[in-house]
């Protein structure tokens, strides 16, 4: 059996299993499983390029995926009224402290005597951290005190969620660039350690910086790229569709919404697959295969 035939058979078996779930349980559950499969396929393409073609071991995949969630929150959620006024000034000062620390560290790296670069650089970073916390701690406390039951964070820019997806991808790409820059020329196990460390740092920020992402309390009510099910239930054409298939409007609206998500995820998957194929046939792709 050829590899192509085997792949087709495996996909056919998976499709039959999803159809069986729809017939035996519910089509909403079957479509939810299909959507999870499509999302996983997008992630698997990235792993296939990095690990499958180049043999580089990355254990920080979920950290980069979490950056996509941060991008969606910061871009698409509406701003929380009063949060920026409560802690915005101190947040700005904390940001200036971070920028100043980076500038000072770069200055020490370039101008300090070679024997003093490491201790002076470490002292600069430690001092900058404590200065940053002087402003960040009161800012986070003030922001988290603004409607803590339902908000307690800054919110976002209120832009469409698809823009948030793109920004989340840019966040992940930026983190990947930094990790790649730091581990360039080292063995693949150093890349695994670096990606694990970056992933844990991202997850720690998500859990503990409530003023930014609400931490473990989660952000609910993210804007949807497809019509909401509750809105669809009131649409006349949904009622006609439900009557035609002998079901209720709630089920019909849920199926239509999940089908819309499936079409959107499939479109993203096809675009990513096309870009990956183009890249692998380019000189960059030949270089990736040569690394292996």
PDB file of C-alpha atoms in Angstrom:
ATOM      1  CA  UNK A   1       0.000   0.000   0.000  1.00  0.00           C
ATOM      2  CA  UNK A   2       1.451   3.346  -1.038  1.00  0.00           C
ATOM      3  CA  UNK A   3       1.774   6.210   1.398  1.00  0.00           C
ATOM      4  CA  UNK A   4      -0.792   8.265  -0.531  1.00  0.00           C
ATOM      5  CA  UNK A   5      -3.373   5.460  -0.452  1.00  0.00           C
ATOM      6  CA  UNK A   6      -2.755   4.922   3.243  1.00  0.00           C
ATOM      7  CA  UNK A   7      -3.271   8.628   3.932  1.00  0.00           C
ATOM      8  CA  UNK A   8      -6.523   8.706   1.973  1.00  0.00           C
ATOM      9  CA  UNK A   9      -7.814   5.664   3.867  1.00  0.00           C
ATOM     10  CA  UNK A  10      -6.950   7.190   7.232  1.00  0.00           C
ATOM     11  CA  UNK A  11      -8.743  10.426   6.346  1.00  0.00           C
ATOM     12  CA  UNK A  12     -11.757   8.428   5.138  1.00  0.00           C
ATOM     13  CA  UNK A  13     -11.876   6.467   8.396  1.00  0.00           C
ATOM     14  CA  UNK A  14     -11.710   9.702  10.390  1.00  0.00           C
ATOM     15  CA  UNK A  15     -14.530  11.204   8.302  1.00  0.00           C
ATOM     16  CA  UNK A  16     -16.676   8.125   8.842  1.00  0.00           C
ATOM     17  CA  UNK A  17     -16.079   8.288  12.589  1.00  0.00           C
ATOM     18  CA  UNK A  18     -17.205  11.934  12.687  1.00  0.00           C
ATOM     19  CA  UNK A  19     -20.311  11.047  10.666  1.00  0.00           C
ATOM     20  CA  UNK A  20     -20.989   8.177  13.080  1.00  0.00           C
ATOM     21  CA  UNK A  21     -20.805  10.604  16.017  1.00  0.00           C
ATOM     22  CA  UNK A  22     -23.311  12.854  14.243  1.00  0.00           C
ATOM     23  CA  UNK A  23     -25.716   9.985  13.611  1.00  0.00           C
ATOM     24  CA  UNK A  24     -25.387   8.343  17.015  1.00  0.00           C
ATOM     25  CA  UNK A  25     -25.168  11.426  19.262  1.00  0.00           C
ATOM     26  CA  UNK A  26     -25.565  14.879  17.699  1.00  0.00           C
ATOM     27  CA  UNK A  27     -24.327  16.855  14.723  1.00  0.00           C
ATOM     28  CA  UNK A  28     -23.325  19.751  16.952  1.00  0.00           C
ATOM     29  CA  UNK A  29     -20.878  17.453  18.759  1.00  0.00           C
ATOM     30  CA  UNK A  30     -19.615  16.013  15.465  1.00  0.00           C
ATOM     31  CA  UNK A  31     -18.977  19.487  14.052  1.00  0.00           C
ATOM     32  CA  UNK A  32     -17.276  20.560  17.286  1.00  0.00           C
ATOM     33  CA  UNK A  33     -14.890  17.594  16.915  1.00  0.00           C
ATOM     34  CA  UNK A  34     -14.307  18.523  13.264  1.00  0.00           C
ATOM     35  CA  UNK A  35     -13.454  22.102  14.229  1.00  0.00           C
ATOM     36  CA  UNK A  36     -10.970  20.899  16.838  1.00  0.00           C
ATOM     37  CA  UNK A  37      -9.391  18.676  14.191  1.00  0.00           C
ATOM     38  CA  UNK A  38      -9.013  21.635  11.815  1.00  0.00           C
ATOM     39  CA  UNK A  39      -7.423  23.786  14.527  1.00  0.00           C
ATOM     40  CA  UNK A  40      -5.050  20.952  15.443  1.00  0.00           C
ATOM     41  CA  UNK A  41      -4.152  20.529  11.772  1.00  0.00           C
ATOM     42  CA  UNK A  42      -3.015  24.166  11.579  1.00  0.00           C
ATOM     43  CA  UNK A  43      -0.778  23.638  14.612  1.00  0.00           C
ATOM     44  CA  UNK A  44       0.497  20.333  13.222  1.00  0.00           C
ATOM     45  CA  UNK A  45       1.666  22.044  10.031  1.00  0.00           C
ATOM     46  CA  UNK A  46       4.028  24.232  12.026  1.00  0.00           C
ATOM     47  CA  UNK A  47       5.348  21.268  13.990  1.00  0.00           C
ATOM     48  CA  UNK A  48       5.794  19.294  10.766  1.00  0.00           C
ATOM     49  CA  UNK A  49       7.945  22.024   9.215  1.00  0.00           C
ATOM     50  CA  UNK A  50      10.107  22.503  12.292  1.00  0.00           C
ATOM     51  CA  UNK A  51      10.373  18.964  13.623  1.00  0.00           C
ATOM     52  CA  UNK A  52       9.480  16.851  10.591  1.00  0.00           C
ATOM     53  CA  UNK A  53      11.652  18.625   8.012  1.00  0.00           C
ATOM     54  CA  UNK A  54      14.419  20.219  10.081  1.00  0.00           C
ATOM     55  CA  UNK A  55      14.485  17.828  13.045  1.00  0.00           C
ATOM     56  CA  UNK A  56      14.390  20.713  15.550  1.00  0.00           C
ATOM     57  CA  UNK A  57      12.632  19.745  18.763  1.00  0.00           C
ATOM     58  CA  UNK A  58      10.213  22.387  20.051  1.00  0.00           C
ATOM     59  CA  UNK A  59       8.385  21.746  23.334  1.00  0.00           C
ATOM     60  CA  UNK A  60       6.858  25.215  23.656  1.00  0.00           C
ATOM     61  CA  UNK A  61       4.025  24.903  21.154  1.00  0.00           C
ATOM     62  CA  UNK A  62       1.288  25.688  23.669  1.00  0.00           C
ATOM     63  CA  UNK A  63       3.126  28.780  24.844  1.00  0.00           C
ATOM     64  CA  UNK A  64       3.094  30.165  21.314  1.00  0.00           C
ATOM     65  CA  UNK A  65      -0.572  29.195  21.001  1.00  0.00           C
ATOM     66  CA  UNK A  66      -1.253  31.114  24.222  1.00  0.00           C
ATOM     67  CA  UNK A  67       0.249  34.217  22.611  1.00  0.00           C
ATOM     68  CA  UNK A  68      -2.489  33.941  19.995  1.00  0.00           C
ATOM     69  CA  UNK A  69      -5.046  34.079  22.801  1.00  0.00           C
ATOM     70  CA  UNK A  70      -3.352  37.151  24.278  1.00  0.00           C
ATOM     71  CA  UNK A  71      -3.479  38.843  20.880  1.00  0.00           C
ATOM     72  CA  UNK A  72      -7.202  38.146  20.570  1.00  0.00           C
ATOM     73  CA  UNK A  73      -7.903  39.588  24.028  1.00  0.00           C
ATOM     74  CA  UNK A  74      -5.759  42.703  23.657  1.00  0.00           C
ATOM     75  CA  UNK A  75      -7.082  43.532  20.198  1.00  0.00           C
ATOM     76  CA  UNK A  76     -10.717  42.416  20.137  1.00  0.00           C
ATOM     77  CA  UNK A  77     -12.131  42.858  23.638  1.00  0.00           C
ATOM     78  CA  UNK A  78     -13.657  46.274  24.390  1.00  0.00           C
ATOM     79  CA  UNK A  79     -11.682  48.499  26.788  1.00  0.00           C
ATOM     80  CA  UNK A  80     -12.769  48.405  30.425  1.00  0.00           C
ATOM     81  CA  UNK A  81     -14.111  51.846  31.433  1.00  0.00           C
ATOM     82  CA  UNK A  82     -11.975  53.439  34.129  1.00  0.00           C
ATOM     83  CA  UNK A  83      -9.179  50.841  34.063  1.00  0.00           C
ATOM     84  CA  UNK A  84      -6.710  52.918  32.078  1.00  0.00           C
ATOM     85  CA  UNK A  85      -7.442  55.988  34.188  1.00  0.00           C
ATOM     86  CA  UNK A  86      -6.852  54.013  37.379  1.00  0.00           C
ATOM     87  CA  UNK A  87      -3.406  52.673  36.510  1.00  0.00           C
ATOM     88  CA  UNK A  88      -2.402  54.090  33.157  1.00  0.00           C
ATOM     89  CA  UNK A  89       0.166  56.591  34.467  1.00  0.00           C
ATOM     90  CA  UNK A  90       2.024  54.004  36.537  1.00  0.00           C
ATOM     91  CA  UNK A  91       1.876  51.531  33.651  1.00  0.00           C
ATOM     92  CA  UNK A  92       3.507  54.101  31.400  1.00  0.00           C
ATOM     93  CA  UNK A  93       6.234  54.719  33.965  1.00  0.00           C
ATOM     94  CA  UNK A  94       6.791  50.965  34.296  1.00  0.00           C
ATOM     95  CA  UNK A  95       7.143  50.723  30.513  1.00  0.00           C
ATOM     96  CA  UNK A  96       9.671  53.583  30.559  1.00  0.00           C
ATOM     97  CA  UNK A  97      11.589  51.744  33.290  1.00  0.00           C
ATOM     98  CA  UNK A  98      11.739  48.619  31.099  1.00  0.00           C
ATOM     99  CA  UNK A  99      12.942  50.615  28.084  1.00  0.00           C
ATOM    100  CA  UNK A 100      15.512  52.423  30.238  1.00  0.00           C
ATOM    101  CA  UNK A 101      16.762  49.138  31.654  1.00  0.00           C
ATOM    102  CA  UNK A 102      17.216  47.667  28.188  1.00  0.00           C
ATOM    103  CA  UNK A 103      19.028  50.781  27.021  1.00  0.00           C
ATOM    104  CA  UNK A 104      21.295  50.767  30.049  1.00  0.00           C
ATOM    105  CA  UNK A 105      22.046  47.059  29.621  1.00  0.00           C
ATOM    106  CA  UNK A 106      22.977  47.600  25.967  1.00  0.00           C
ATOM    107  CA  UNK A 107      25.172  50.558  26.931  1.00  0.00           C
ATOM    108  CA  UNK A 108      26.986  48.463  29.550  1.00  0.00           C
ATOM    109  CA  UNK A 109      27.443  45.676  27.026  1.00  0.00           C
ATOM    110  CA  UNK A 110      29.037  48.006  24.494  1.00  0.00           C
ATOM    111  CA  UNK A 111      31.020  50.429  26.668  1.00  0.00           C
ATOM    112  CA  UNK A 112      31.943  48.681  29.917  1.00  0.00           C
ATOM    113  CA  UNK A 113      35.346  46.954  30.283  1.00  0.00           C
ATOM    114  CA  UNK A 114      35.229  43.322  29.219  1.00  0.00           C
ATOM    115  CA  UNK A 115      35.883  42.007  32.737  1.00  0.00           C
ATOM    116  CA  UNK A 116      32.987  44.051  34.186  1.00  0.00           C
ATOM    117  CA  UNK A 117      30.354  43.519  31.517  1.00  0.00           C
ATOM    118  CA  UNK A 118      28.629  40.534  33.072  1.00  0.00           C
ATOM    119  CA  UNK A 119      28.418  41.774  36.681  1.00  0.00           C
ATOM    120  CA  UNK A 120      27.441  45.313  35.622  1.00  0.00           C
ATOM    121  CA  UNK A 121      24.891  43.966  33.140  1.00  0.00           C
ATOM    122  CA  UNK A 122      23.346  41.709  35.792  1.00  0.00           C
ATOM    123  CA  UNK A 123      23.257  44.557  38.320  1.00  0.00           C
ATOM    124  CA  UNK A 124      21.592  46.830  35.755  1.00  0.00           C
ATOM    125  CA  UNK A 125      18.875  44.290  34.968  1.00  0.00           C
ATOM    126  CA  UNK A 126      18.182  43.570  38.657  1.00  0.00           C
ATOM    127  CA  UNK A 127      17.999  47.275  39.527  1.00  0.00           C
ATOM    128  CA  UNK A 128      15.728  47.947  36.556  1.00  0.00           C
ATOM    129  CA  UNK A 129      13.422  45.114  37.615  1.00  0.00           C
ATOM    130  CA  UNK A 130      12.911  46.577  41.078  1.00  0.00           C
ATOM    131  CA  UNK A 131      12.370  50.071  39.676  1.00  0.00           C
ATOM    132  CA  UNK A 132       9.773  48.657  37.273  1.00  0.00           C
ATOM    133  CA  UNK A 133       7.957  46.892  40.116  1.00  0.00           C
ATOM    134  CA  UNK A 134       7.710  50.183  42.034  1.00  0.00           C
ATOM    135  CA  UNK A 135       5.339  51.454  39.346  1.00  0.00           C
ATOM    136  CA  UNK A 136       3.798  48.181  38.112  1.00  0.00           C
ATOM    137  CA  UNK A 137       2.553  46.896  41.485  1.00  0.00           C
ATOM    138  CA  UNK A 138       0.300  49.893  42.322  1.00  0.00           C
ATOM    139  CA  UNK A 139      -0.863  50.034  38.702  1.00  0.00           C
ATOM    140  CA  UNK A 140      -1.918  46.379  38.699  1.00  0.00           C
ATOM    141  CA  UNK A 141      -3.689  46.740  42.059  1.00  0.00           C
ATOM    142  CA  UNK A 142      -5.620  49.793  40.858  1.00  0.00           C
ATOM    143  CA  UNK A 143      -6.638  48.146  37.565  1.00  0.00           C
ATOM    144  CA  UNK A 144      -7.682  44.873  39.194  1.00  0.00           C
ATOM    145  CA  UNK A 145      -9.898  46.804  41.611  1.00  0.00           C
ATOM    146  CA  UNK A 146     -12.030  48.142  38.728  1.00  0.00           C
ATOM    147  CA  UNK A 147     -15.137  45.920  38.572  1.00  0.00           C
ATOM    148  CA  UNK A 148     -13.192  42.821  39.724  1.00  0.00           C
ATOM    149  CA  UNK A 149     -16.147  40.431  39.384  1.00  0.00           C
ATOM    150  CA  UNK A 150     -16.473  40.812  35.610  1.00  0.00           C
ATOM    151  CA  UNK A 151     -13.404  42.795  34.548  1.00  0.00           C
ATOM    152  CA  UNK A 152     -10.376  43.709  36.654  1.00  0.00           C
ATOM    153  CA  UNK A 153      -8.135  44.143  33.630  1.00  0.00           C
ATOM    154  CA  UNK A 154      -7.420  46.742  30.953  1.00  0.00           C
ATOM    155  CA  UNK A 155      -9.471  45.185  28.161  1.00  0.00           C
ATOM    156  CA  UNK A 156      -8.583  45.560  24.515  1.00  0.00           C
ATOM    157  CA  UNK A 157      -9.019  47.825  21.518  1.00  0.00           C
ATOM    158  CA  UNK A 158     -12.448  46.607  20.420  1.00  0.00           C
ATOM    159  CA  UNK A 159     -11.307  45.669  16.896  1.00  0.00           C
ATOM    160  CA  UNK A 160     -12.628  42.699  14.835  1.00  0.00           C
ATOM    161  CA  UNK A 161     -11.529  39.297  16.071  1.00  0.00           C
ATOM    162  CA  UNK A 162      -9.865  38.397  12.755  1.00  0.00           C
ATOM    163  CA  UNK A 163      -7.425  41.263  13.333  1.00  0.00           C
ATOM    164  CA  UNK A 164      -6.810  39.780  16.770  1.00  0.00           C
ATOM    165  CA  UNK A 165      -5.919  36.453  15.138  1.00  0.00           C
ATOM    166  CA  UNK A 166      -3.360  38.178  12.914  1.00  0.00           C
ATOM    167  CA  UNK A 167      -1.856  40.094  15.846  1.00  0.00           C
ATOM    168  CA  UNK A 168      -1.656  36.883  17.872  1.00  0.00           C
ATOM    169  CA  UNK A 169       0.266  35.298  14.999  1.00  0.00           C
ATOM    170  CA  UNK A 170       2.662  38.263  15.003  1.00  0.00           C
ATOM    171  CA  UNK A 171       3.159  37.868  18.764  1.00  0.00           C
ATOM    172  CA  UNK A 172       4.049  34.199  18.287  1.00  0.00           C
ATOM    173  CA  UNK A 173       6.351  35.045  15.374  1.00  0.00           C
ATOM    174  CA  UNK A 174       8.141  37.663  17.477  1.00  0.00           C
ATOM    175  CA  UNK A 175       8.695  35.213  20.319  1.00  0.00           C
ATOM    176  CA  UNK A 176       9.902  32.575  17.842  1.00  0.00           C
ATOM    177  CA  UNK A 177      12.361  35.074  16.347  1.00  0.00           C
ATOM    178  CA  UNK A 178      13.813  35.864  19.773  1.00  0.00           C
ATOM    179  CA  UNK A 179      14.175  32.184  20.648  1.00  0.00           C
ATOM    180  CA  UNK A 180      15.745  31.431  17.271  1.00  0.00           C
ATOM    181  CA  UNK A 181      18.132  34.372  17.607  1.00  0.00           C
ATOM    182  CA  UNK A 182      19.279  33.230  21.053  1.00  0.00           C
ATOM    183  CA  UNK A 183      19.759  29.579  20.050  1.00  0.00           C
ATOM    184  CA  UNK A 184      21.191  30.152  16.568  1.00  0.00           C
ATOM    185  CA  UNK A 185      24.119  27.843  15.978  1.00  0.00           C
ATOM    186  CA  UNK A 186      23.444  25.694  19.032  1.00  0.00           C
ATOM    187  CA  UNK A 187      22.324  22.084  19.102  1.00  0.00           C
ATOM    188  CA  UNK A 188      18.640  21.178  18.879  1.00  0.00           C
ATOM    189  CA  UNK A 189      18.422  20.285  22.583  1.00  0.00           C
ATOM    190  CA  UNK A 190      19.201  23.917  23.443  1.00  0.00           C
ATOM    191  CA  UNK A 191      16.261  24.942  21.280  1.00  0.00           C
ATOM    192  CA  UNK A 192      14.047  22.536  23.226  1.00  0.00           C
ATOM    193  CA  UNK A 193      15.196  24.045  26.530  1.00  0.00           C
ATOM    194  CA  UNK A 194      14.695  27.608  25.265  1.00  0.00           C
ATOM    195  CA  UNK A 195      11.207  26.945  23.901  1.00  0.00           C
ATOM    196  CA  UNK A 196      10.213  25.206  27.134  1.00  0.00           C
ATOM    197  CA  UNK A 197      11.443  28.189  29.141  1.00  0.00           C
ATOM    198  CA  UNK A 198       9.648  30.711  26.923  1.00  0.00           C
ATOM    199  CA  UNK A 199       6.451  28.663  27.113  1.00  0.00           C
ATOM    200  CA  UNK A 200       6.558  28.568  30.910  1.00  0.00           C
ATOM    201  CA  UNK A 201       7.225  32.322  31.085  1.00  0.00           C
ATOM    202  CA  UNK A 202       4.227  33.029  28.847  1.00  0.00           C
ATOM    203  CA  UNK A 203       1.973  30.760  30.893  1.00  0.00           C
ATOM    204  CA  UNK A 204       3.182  32.346  34.140  1.00  0.00           C
ATOM    205  CA  UNK A 205       2.326  35.807  32.789  1.00  0.00           C
ATOM    206  CA  UNK A 206      -1.106  34.600  31.723  1.00  0.00           C
ATOM    207  CA  UNK A 207      -1.822  33.170  35.168  1.00  0.00           C
ATOM    208  CA  UNK A 208      -0.421  35.956  37.342  1.00  0.00           C
ATOM    209  CA  UNK A 209      -0.728  39.286  35.510  1.00  0.00           C
ATOM    210  CA  UNK A 210      -4.449  39.747  36.109  1.00  0.00           C
ATOM    211  CA  UNK A 211      -4.379  43.378  34.982  1.00  0.00           C
ATOM    212  CA  UNK A 212      -3.458  42.202  31.484  1.00  0.00           C
ATOM    213  CA  UNK A 213      -5.346  38.936  30.923  1.00  0.00           C
ATOM    214  CA  UNK A 214      -7.489  38.366  34.082  1.00  0.00           C
ATOM    215  CA  UNK A 215      -5.242  35.432  34.965  1.00  0.00           C
ATOM    216  CA  UNK A 216      -7.001  32.176  35.792  1.00  0.00           C
ATOM    217  CA  UNK A 217     -10.385  33.951  35.966  1.00  0.00           C
ATOM    218  CA  UNK A 218     -10.448  33.934  32.151  1.00  0.00           C
ATOM    219  CA  UNK A 219     -11.823  36.491  29.709  1.00  0.00           C
ATOM    220  CA  UNK A 220     -15.336  35.648  28.534  1.00  0.00           C
ATOM    221  CA  UNK A 221     -17.457  37.053  25.732  1.00  0.00           C
ATOM    222  CA  UNK A 222     -14.791  37.284  23.042  1.00  0.00           C
ATOM    223  CA  UNK A 223     -16.224  38.633  19.767  1.00  0.00           C
ATOM    224  CA  UNK A 224     -17.003  35.917  17.223  1.00  0.00           C
ATOM    225  CA  UNK A 225     -16.049  35.877  13.553  1.00  0.00           C
ATOM    226  CA  UNK A 226     -19.394  34.202  12.741  1.00  0.00           C
ATOM    227  CA  UNK A 227     -22.947  35.111  13.841  1.00  0.00           C
ATOM    228  CA  UNK A 228     -23.818  34.262  17.431  1.00  0.00           C
ATOM    229  CA  UNK A 229     -26.096  31.253  17.953  1.00  0.00           C
ATOM    230  CA  UNK A 230     -28.534  33.307  20.016  1.00  0.00           C
ATOM    231  CA  UNK A 231     -28.888  35.780  17.153  1.00  0.00           C
ATOM    232  CA  UNK A 232     -29.325  32.971  14.634  1.00  0.00           C
ATOM    233  CA  UNK A 233     -32.153  31.427  16.675  1.00  0.00           C
ATOM    234  CA  UNK A 234     -34.281  34.496  15.961  1.00  0.00           C
ATOM    235  CA  UNK A 235     -33.627  34.476  12.204  1.00  0.00           C
ATOM    236  CA  UNK A 236     -36.655  33.367  10.084  1.00  0.00           C
ATOM    237  CA  UNK A 237     -34.523  31.306   7.736  1.00  0.00           C
ATOM    238  CA  UNK A 238     -33.221  29.284  10.685  1.00  0.00           C
ATOM    239  CA  UNK A 239     -36.817  28.472  11.650  1.00  0.00           C
ATOM    240  CA  UNK A 240     -37.507  27.364   8.065  1.00  0.00           C
ATOM    241  CA  UNK A 241     -34.348  25.253   8.062  1.00  0.00           C
ATOM    242  CA  UNK A 242     -35.299  23.634  11.373  1.00  0.00           C
ATOM    243  CA  UNK A 243     -38.794  22.816  10.074  1.00  0.00           C
ATOM    244  CA  UNK A 244     -37.372  21.324   6.886  1.00  0.00           C
ATOM    245  CA  UNK A 245     -35.040  18.951   8.774  1.00  0.00           C
ATOM    246  CA  UNK A 246     -37.481  18.244  11.597  1.00  0.00           C
ATOM    247  CA  UNK A 247     -35.473  19.765  14.433  1.00  0.00           C
ATOM    248  CA  UNK A 248     -35.704  22.772  16.736  1.00  0.00           C
ATOM    249  CA  UNK A 249     -34.274  26.241  16.108  1.00  0.00           C
ATOM    250  CA  UNK A 250     -31.678  25.898  18.881  1.00  0.00           C
ATOM    251  CA  UNK A 251     -30.112  22.832  17.258  1.00  0.00           C
ATOM    252  CA  UNK A 252     -30.340  24.317  13.775  1.00  0.00           C
ATOM    253  CA  UNK A 253     -28.643  27.532  14.902  1.00  0.00           C
ATOM    254  CA  UNK A 254     -25.880  25.563  16.641  1.00  0.00           C
ATOM    255  CA  UNK A 255     -25.247  23.449  13.535  1.00  0.00           C
ATOM    256  CA  UNK A 256     -25.154  26.500  11.247  1.00  0.00           C
ATOM    257  CA  UNK A 257     -22.739  28.325  13.565  1.00  0.00           C
ATOM    258  CA  UNK A 258     -20.401  25.342  13.768  1.00  0.00           C
ATOM    259  CA  UNK A 259     -20.547  24.859  10.003  1.00  0.00           C
ATOM    260  CA  UNK A 260     -19.539  28.502   9.596  1.00  0.00           C
ATOM    261  CA  UNK A 261     -16.619  27.944  11.945  1.00  0.00           C
ATOM    262  CA  UNK A 262     -15.646  24.809  10.004  1.00  0.00           C
ATOM    263  CA  UNK A 263     -15.603  26.745   6.724  1.00  0.00           C
ATOM    264  CA  UNK A 264     -13.524  29.528   8.288  1.00  0.00           C
ATOM    265  CA  UNK A 265     -11.031  27.124   9.877  1.00  0.00           C
ATOM    266  CA  UNK A 266     -10.785  25.116   6.646  1.00  0.00           C
ATOM    267  CA  UNK A 267     -10.025  28.310   4.706  1.00  0.00           C
ATOM    268  CA  UNK A 268      -7.262  29.229   7.177  1.00  0.00           C
ATOM    269  CA  UNK A 269      -5.881  25.684   7.001  1.00  0.00           C
ATOM    270  CA  UNK A 270      -5.790  25.732   3.193  1.00  0.00           C
ATOM    271  CA  UNK A 271      -4.053  29.122   3.157  1.00  0.00           C
ATOM    272  CA  UNK A 272      -1.447  27.973   5.688  1.00  0.00           C
ATOM    273  CA  UNK A 273      -0.952  24.703   3.776  1.00  0.00           C
ATOM    274  CA  UNK A 274      -0.474  26.600   0.490  1.00  0.00           C
ATOM    275  CA  UNK A 275       2.044  28.970   2.099  1.00  0.00           C
ATOM    276  CA  UNK A 276       3.902  26.057   3.698  1.00  0.00           C
ATOM    277  CA  UNK A 277       4.148  24.219   0.377  1.00  0.00           C
ATOM    278  CA  UNK A 278       5.395  27.360  -1.365  1.00  0.00           C
ATOM    279  CA  UNK A 279       7.972  27.900   1.370  1.00  0.00           C
ATOM    280  CA  UNK A 280       9.210  24.308   1.300  1.00  0.00           C
ATOM    281  CA  UNK A 281       9.758  24.509  -2.470  1.00  0.00           C
ATOM    282  CA  UNK A 282      11.691  27.766  -2.092  1.00  0.00           C
ATOM    283  CA  UNK A 283      15.406  28.037  -1.173  1.00  0.00           C
ATOM    284  CA  UNK A 284      14.369  28.396   2.479  1.00  0.00           C
ATOM    285  CA  UNK A 285      12.632  25.013   2.313  1.00  0.00           C
ATOM    286  CA  UNK A 286      15.671  23.357   0.765  1.00  0.00           C
ATOM    287  CA  UNK A 287      17.746  24.803   3.568  1.00  0.00           C
ATOM    288  CA  UNK A 288      15.338  23.386   6.160  1.00  0.00           C
ATOM    289  CA  UNK A 289      15.604  19.926   4.621  1.00  0.00           C
ATOM    290  CA  UNK A 290      19.399  20.248   4.479  1.00  0.00           C
ATOM    291  CA  UNK A 291      19.514  20.879   8.245  1.00  0.00           C
ATOM    292  CA  UNK A 292      18.047  17.420   8.798  1.00  0.00           C
TER     293      UNK A 292
END
